Amino acid sequence: MTTHVWGYLEEYEKEREDILDAVDTVFRSGNLIWGPSLVAFEEEFAGYHGVSHCAGVDNGTNAIVLGLRALGVGEGDEVITVSNTAAPTVLAITLAGATPVFVDIDPQTYLMRVDQVADAITERTRCIVPVHLYGQCVDMDPLKEIAAEHGLFVLEDCAQAHGATQHGRVAGSMGHAAAFSFYPTKILGAYGHAGATITSDAGVDAELKRLRYYGMDRERYYVVTPNGQNSRLDEVHAEILRRKLGRLDEYIADRRRVARVYDEALADTDLVLPATAPGNEHAYYLYVVRHPERDRIIEAMKAHDITLNVSYPWPVHTMSGFSHLGYEPGSLPVTEELAHEIFSLPMYPSLPPKEQERIIEALTATLSTL
């Protein structure tokens, strides 16, 4: 049996009837773009996060791009973030016209070192993008204090943290705005590309909704914002997502159940298991472990027909496409060290107990040979 790391097929089989009904509902309605399903999803997604507004967009990258633009970030500005993230986080900053500036990460949680942010601020800094990575939140209270002190915006990258909480607050509800991806593998996933940006600022939301629609306001064919684009969330995905939103807490509960089994079964191994920061409730988008013999472990597990993922093997600042930023090897030491050691075990809500047991047995046997 091949282990589907993301569980896409298992989820579809379980929810197939509802997913197909969602598609049929939209097709029969005749509203394929900008209809009642999008309006309903935006209201419900904003409500889940306790914020006032949501703008559905075509993918998670543009959720960040348009979020930054709606906050007024552009040419000549700097945005502080991390290099231990998916490249689209950083690409979005450059697409908005700004320059990314990196700080290192915590060696236990792999999240932004908030205590390094103040030293990274310059007169050009306009925004901070904390990445809520792997399913838990960056320490937001001190980060918000730094932002307030320096007059900076905070745009949360929540692509991997749907439903995660910190001190009872849902990821995405703590900054000036927050961006989400609904890529099929996400905790709340669509069946193609989809995203959203949320905020409680009515002015930011109005600009977001202009930016996603060619820069047009209420009047069709009349542009009021010159850097808009075609970036709308379609009705099919909006309808699928609003139905799946009702199951989001169930997905997270199942992920936490899977994580507990790993925690207990692997506690006595020499793997470094996930650490949850104080105040956080981890949603376990990924179950990320650490070992100095990572590559040998991954190769050995292939013999058991088990695929282990690495998120991410190349820190963004080490990629040739970002060499112009001028970061030398060793400039982000924790990020660079972890890139050689971290990897993910299969994690999805419908992971069968027997399959998880097989994964654990194969992994434990592999570790015993190192």
XYZ file of C-alpha atoms in Angstrom:
370
model
C 0.000 0.000 0.000
C 1.383 3.382 -1.005
C 1.171 6.016 1.706
C -0.561 9.139 0.377
C 1.193 11.785 2.436
C -1.565 14.307 1.965
C -4.551 11.955 2.033
C -6.259 13.539 -0.964
C -7.802 10.347 -2.331
C -8.942 9.158 1.074
C -10.638 12.479 1.788
C -12.345 12.553 -1.595
C -13.787 9.069 -1.212
C -15.158 9.998 2.212
C -16.683 13.309 1.061
C -17.358 12.524 -2.594
C -21.135 12.809 -2.440
C -21.035 16.255 -0.837
C -18.261 17.533 -3.130
C -20.112 16.445 -6.265
C -23.341 17.948 -4.932
C -21.508 21.254 -4.388
C -20.300 21.230 -7.984
C -23.748 20.340 -9.297
C -25.357 23.051 -7.171
C -23.123 25.700 -8.702
C -23.424 24.436 -12.255
C -27.207 24.308 -12.021
C -27.336 27.807 -10.543
C -25.759 29.374 -13.613
C -23.530 31.518 -11.369
C -19.946 30.473 -12.072
C -18.087 33.636 -11.064
C -18.907 36.064 -8.253
C -22.182 34.592 -7.062
C -23.946 33.605 -3.838
C -21.502 30.834 -2.914
C -18.584 33.279 -2.785
C -20.596 35.773 -0.731
C -21.628 33.049 1.715
C -18.143 31.603 2.018
C -16.599 35.013 2.648
C -19.101 35.752 5.405
C -18.658 32.341 7.027
C -14.856 32.292 6.778
C -14.609 35.777 8.278
C -17.011 34.720 11.017
C -14.956 31.627 11.860
C -11.970 33.904 12.503
C -13.887 36.590 14.345
C -13.021 39.272 11.803
C -15.273 41.518 9.735
C -14.223 40.909 6.145
C -12.941 38.275 3.748
C -11.902 38.554 0.097
C -11.763 35.247 -1.746
C -8.965 35.124 -4.337
C -7.558 32.670 -6.831
C -4.604 31.316 -4.816
C -2.603 31.742 -1.632
C 0.255 33.591 -3.275
C -2.061 36.319 -4.506
C -3.721 36.404 -1.090
C -0.377 37.703 0.206
C 0.366 39.913 -2.808
C -2.997 41.655 -2.690
C -2.930 41.813 1.090
C 0.382 43.658 0.987
C -0.807 46.013 -1.752
C -4.034 46.732 0.114
C -1.938 47.698 3.144
C -0.013 50.119 0.960
C 3.187 48.079 0.657
C 5.043 48.570 -2.619
C 8.180 49.779 -4.364
C 10.969 50.834 -2.045
C 9.463 49.138 1.007
C 10.943 46.293 3.032
C 8.991 43.400 4.520
C 10.415 41.265 7.333
C 9.757 37.522 7.214
C 11.593 34.172 7.416
C 13.528 32.065 4.943
C 12.210 28.768 6.333
C 8.974 28.925 4.399
C 7.514 28.017 1.032
C 9.040 30.205 -1.654
C 5.635 31.762 -2.555
C 5.675 33.698 0.726
C 8.779 35.535 -0.416
C 7.795 35.683 -4.073
C 4.597 37.443 -3.021
C 6.631 40.135 -1.288
C 8.672 40.729 -4.426
C 5.545 40.666 -6.605
C 4.124 43.427 -4.429
C 7.237 45.421 -5.327
C 8.881 45.217 -1.885
C 12.166 43.722 -0.686
C 12.114 40.725 1.692
C 14.303 40.912 4.796
C 14.907 37.705 6.742
C 15.276 36.887 10.406
C 16.246 33.454 11.754
C 13.977 30.863 13.337
C 13.634 29.252 16.741
C 15.438 25.880 16.922
C 12.560 24.223 18.825
C 9.443 25.474 17.026
C 11.046 26.433 13.668
C 9.069 29.685 13.775
C 10.181 33.310 13.401
C 12.610 34.574 16.053
C 10.539 37.538 17.164
C 13.447 38.803 19.282
C 15.432 39.419 16.072
C 12.753 41.507 14.354
C 13.528 44.883 15.953
C 17.148 44.745 14.788
C 15.994 44.049 11.211
C 13.835 47.183 11.021
C 15.090 50.074 8.886
C 13.545 53.327 7.721
C 12.215 51.412 4.708
C 10.431 48.681 6.689
C 6.679 48.786 6.138
C 5.338 45.373 7.139
C 6.088 42.112 8.969
C 4.893 38.768 7.592
C 4.963 36.113 10.338
C 4.600 32.635 8.858
C 2.478 30.361 11.031
C 4.380 27.294 9.917
C 3.483 23.599 10.059
C 0.277 24.294 12.006
C 1.125 26.667 14.837
C 1.410 30.398 15.393
C 4.353 32.741 15.701
C 4.455 34.512 19.104
C 2.135 37.342 18.128
C 1.846 39.558 21.209
C 5.497 40.701 21.294
C 5.521 40.897 17.500
C 2.504 43.207 17.516
C 4.157 45.358 20.177
C 7.219 45.782 17.959
C 5.020 46.578 14.968
C 3.010 49.150 16.923
C 6.160 50.796 18.271
C 7.542 51.264 14.764
C 4.272 51.948 12.943
C 4.375 48.734 10.892
C 1.660 46.522 9.470
C 1.415 42.805 10.278
C 0.162 40.426 7.598
C -0.158 36.862 8.883
C 0.718 34.042 6.490
C -1.767 31.355 7.547
C -1.370 28.954 4.622
C -0.353 26.152 6.999
C -2.341 27.101 10.077
C -6.070 26.944 9.371
C -7.814 26.680 12.724
C -4.668 26.884 14.846
C -5.018 29.061 17.928
C -2.845 31.091 20.292
C -4.210 32.019 23.703
C -7.658 31.277 22.297
C -7.275 33.509 19.238
C -7.524 31.906 15.806
C -4.597 32.238 13.420
C -5.408 35.094 11.081
C -7.268 37.170 13.635
C -4.235 38.826 15.257
C -2.710 41.048 12.561
C -3.910 43.859 10.338
C -4.729 41.242 7.706
C -4.069 37.559 7.041
C -3.572 35.458 3.931
C -4.719 31.870 3.414
C -4.070 29.225 0.795
C -6.642 26.532 0.071
C -4.321 24.411 -2.060
C -5.642 20.813 -2.046
C -3.115 19.600 0.553
C -3.952 22.276 3.131
C -5.898 21.651 6.326
C -8.819 23.362 4.583
C -8.199 22.484 0.954
C -10.022 23.130 -2.307
C -9.856 20.931 -5.420
C -7.490 23.260 -7.223
C -5.983 26.666 -6.503
C -7.842 28.995 -4.144
C -7.067 31.542 -1.430
C -8.445 34.336 0.730
C -7.344 37.425 2.623
C -9.177 38.478 5.776
C -9.192 41.698 7.794
C -11.298 43.751 10.170
C -10.334 46.973 8.378
C -13.143 47.991 6.020
C -10.823 50.182 3.951
C -8.296 47.381 3.472
C -11.091 45.001 2.486
C -12.496 47.466 -0.053
C -9.054 47.815 -1.622
C -8.588 44.028 -1.646
C -11.829 43.588 -3.510
C -10.837 46.219 -6.066
C -7.395 44.698 -6.514
C -8.761 41.206 -7.196
C -11.115 42.616 -9.869
C -8.774 44.504 -12.210
C -8.741 47.487 -9.847
C -12.429 48.115 -10.540
C -14.931 49.233 -7.948
C -18.676 48.884 -8.308
C -18.789 50.017 -11.926
C -17.711 47.419 -14.464
C -14.993 48.466 -16.905
C -13.971 51.478 -14.773
C -10.574 51.090 -13.070
C -9.907 53.103 -9.906
C -6.826 51.233 -8.627
C -4.098 50.914 -11.281
C -2.336 47.765 -10.028
C -5.325 45.409 -9.868
C -5.497 42.003 -11.474
C -7.894 39.170 -12.239
C -7.704 37.195 -9.005
C -11.202 36.090 -8.026
C -12.219 32.912 -6.195
C -14.655 31.014 -8.425
C -18.060 29.790 -7.316
C -17.257 26.069 -7.475
C -14.381 26.332 -5.059
C -16.253 28.779 -2.862
C -19.129 26.311 -2.496
C -16.794 23.375 -1.817
C -14.846 25.395 0.733
C -17.893 26.626 2.617
C -19.068 23.043 3.032
C -15.632 21.874 4.136
C -15.344 24.834 6.515
C -18.063 23.193 8.586
C -15.774 20.173 8.971
C -12.576 22.121 9.684
C -12.601 21.530 13.438
C -13.160 17.829 12.774
C -10.164 17.744 10.423
C -7.999 19.376 13.079
C -9.184 17.005 15.809
C -8.260 14.049 13.605
C -4.830 15.527 12.864
C -4.213 15.986 16.571
C -5.208 12.376 17.154
C -2.669 11.219 14.573
C -0.031 13.463 16.152
C -0.655 12.004 19.615
C -0.069 8.495 18.286
C 3.258 9.587 16.786
C 4.191 11.415 19.986
C 3.642 8.354 22.134
C 5.142 5.795 19.776
C 8.296 7.776 18.951
C 8.992 9.323 22.348
C 11.861 6.940 23.108
C 13.603 7.337 19.736
C 16.329 9.842 18.942
C 14.039 11.827 16.664
C 13.365 15.396 17.754
C 9.575 15.526 17.817
C 7.420 18.644 17.226
C 7.439 21.215 20.020
C 4.341 23.310 20.627
C 5.037 26.857 21.832
C 3.348 28.032 25.055
C -0.176 29.268 24.429
C -0.451 27.514 21.078
C -2.910 24.831 20.005
C -1.186 23.057 17.136
C -3.313 22.154 14.098
C -0.658 19.786 12.643
C -0.721 20.673 8.991
C 2.571 18.782 9.044
C 4.185 16.548 11.634
C 7.782 17.722 11.356
C 10.595 15.820 13.030
C 14.354 16.304 13.071
C 17.342 13.965 12.769
C 20.959 14.481 11.605
C 20.664 11.370 9.385
C 17.544 12.675 7.676
C 18.527 11.742 4.122
C 19.452 8.165 5.085
C 16.128 7.755 6.848
C 14.142 9.026 3.867
C 15.989 6.693 1.503
C 15.546 3.690 3.792
C 11.811 4.311 4.154
C 11.379 4.126 0.391
C 12.068 0.408 0.660
C 8.869 0.202 2.733
C 6.947 2.166 0.080
C 6.651 5.119 2.452
C 7.341 8.655 1.257
C 8.644 11.239 3.722
C 8.487 14.886 2.745
C 10.935 17.725 3.447
C 9.551 21.201 4.096
C 11.811 22.800 3.092
C 15.130 21.447 1.728
C 16.349 24.842 0.479
C 15.918 27.962 2.606
C 14.662 30.741 0.364
C 17.729 32.941 0.900
C 19.989 30.171 -0.472
C 18.098 29.859 -3.772
C 19.749 31.328 -6.870
C 16.559 33.230 -7.662
C 17.056 35.280 -4.510
C 20.835 35.687 -4.666
C 20.330 39.401 -5.389
C 19.234 39.849 -1.775
C 22.838 39.328 -0.725
C 22.521 36.735 2.038
C 25.762 34.817 2.473
C 25.996 31.203 3.711
C 25.790 31.203 7.480
C 23.737 34.396 7.667
C 20.735 32.481 9.056
C 22.466 29.632 10.896
C 19.490 27.903 12.507
C 17.462 28.008 9.305
C 20.363 26.558 7.328
C 21.138 23.815 9.846
C 17.538 22.672 10.118
C 17.166 22.471 6.333
C 19.466 19.436 6.453
C 17.645 17.692 9.296
C 13.888 18.294 9.243
C 11.343 16.061 7.517
C 7.650 15.242 7.767
C 5.875 12.010 8.598
C 2.611 11.207 6.802
C -0.115 13.389 8.318
C -3.726 13.616 7.228
C -7.073 13.216 8.996
C -8.029 9.909 7.389
C -4.679 8.174 7.980
C -5.772 4.623 8.905
C -4.495 3.411 12.291
C -3.007 0.277 10.757
C -1.144 2.340 8.159
C 0.177 4.675 10.830
C 1.299 1.650 12.833
C 3.135 0.360 9.750
C 4.846 3.735 9.296
C 5.936 3.787 12.927
C 7.262 0.227 12.810
C 9.251 0.900 9.627
C 10.620 4.158 10.992
C 11.578 2.650 14.349
C 13.340 -0.224 12.598
C 15.191 2.210 10.359
C 16.312 4.333 13.301
C 17.684 1.242 15.058
C 20.105 0.645 12.189
C 21.690 4.109 12.217
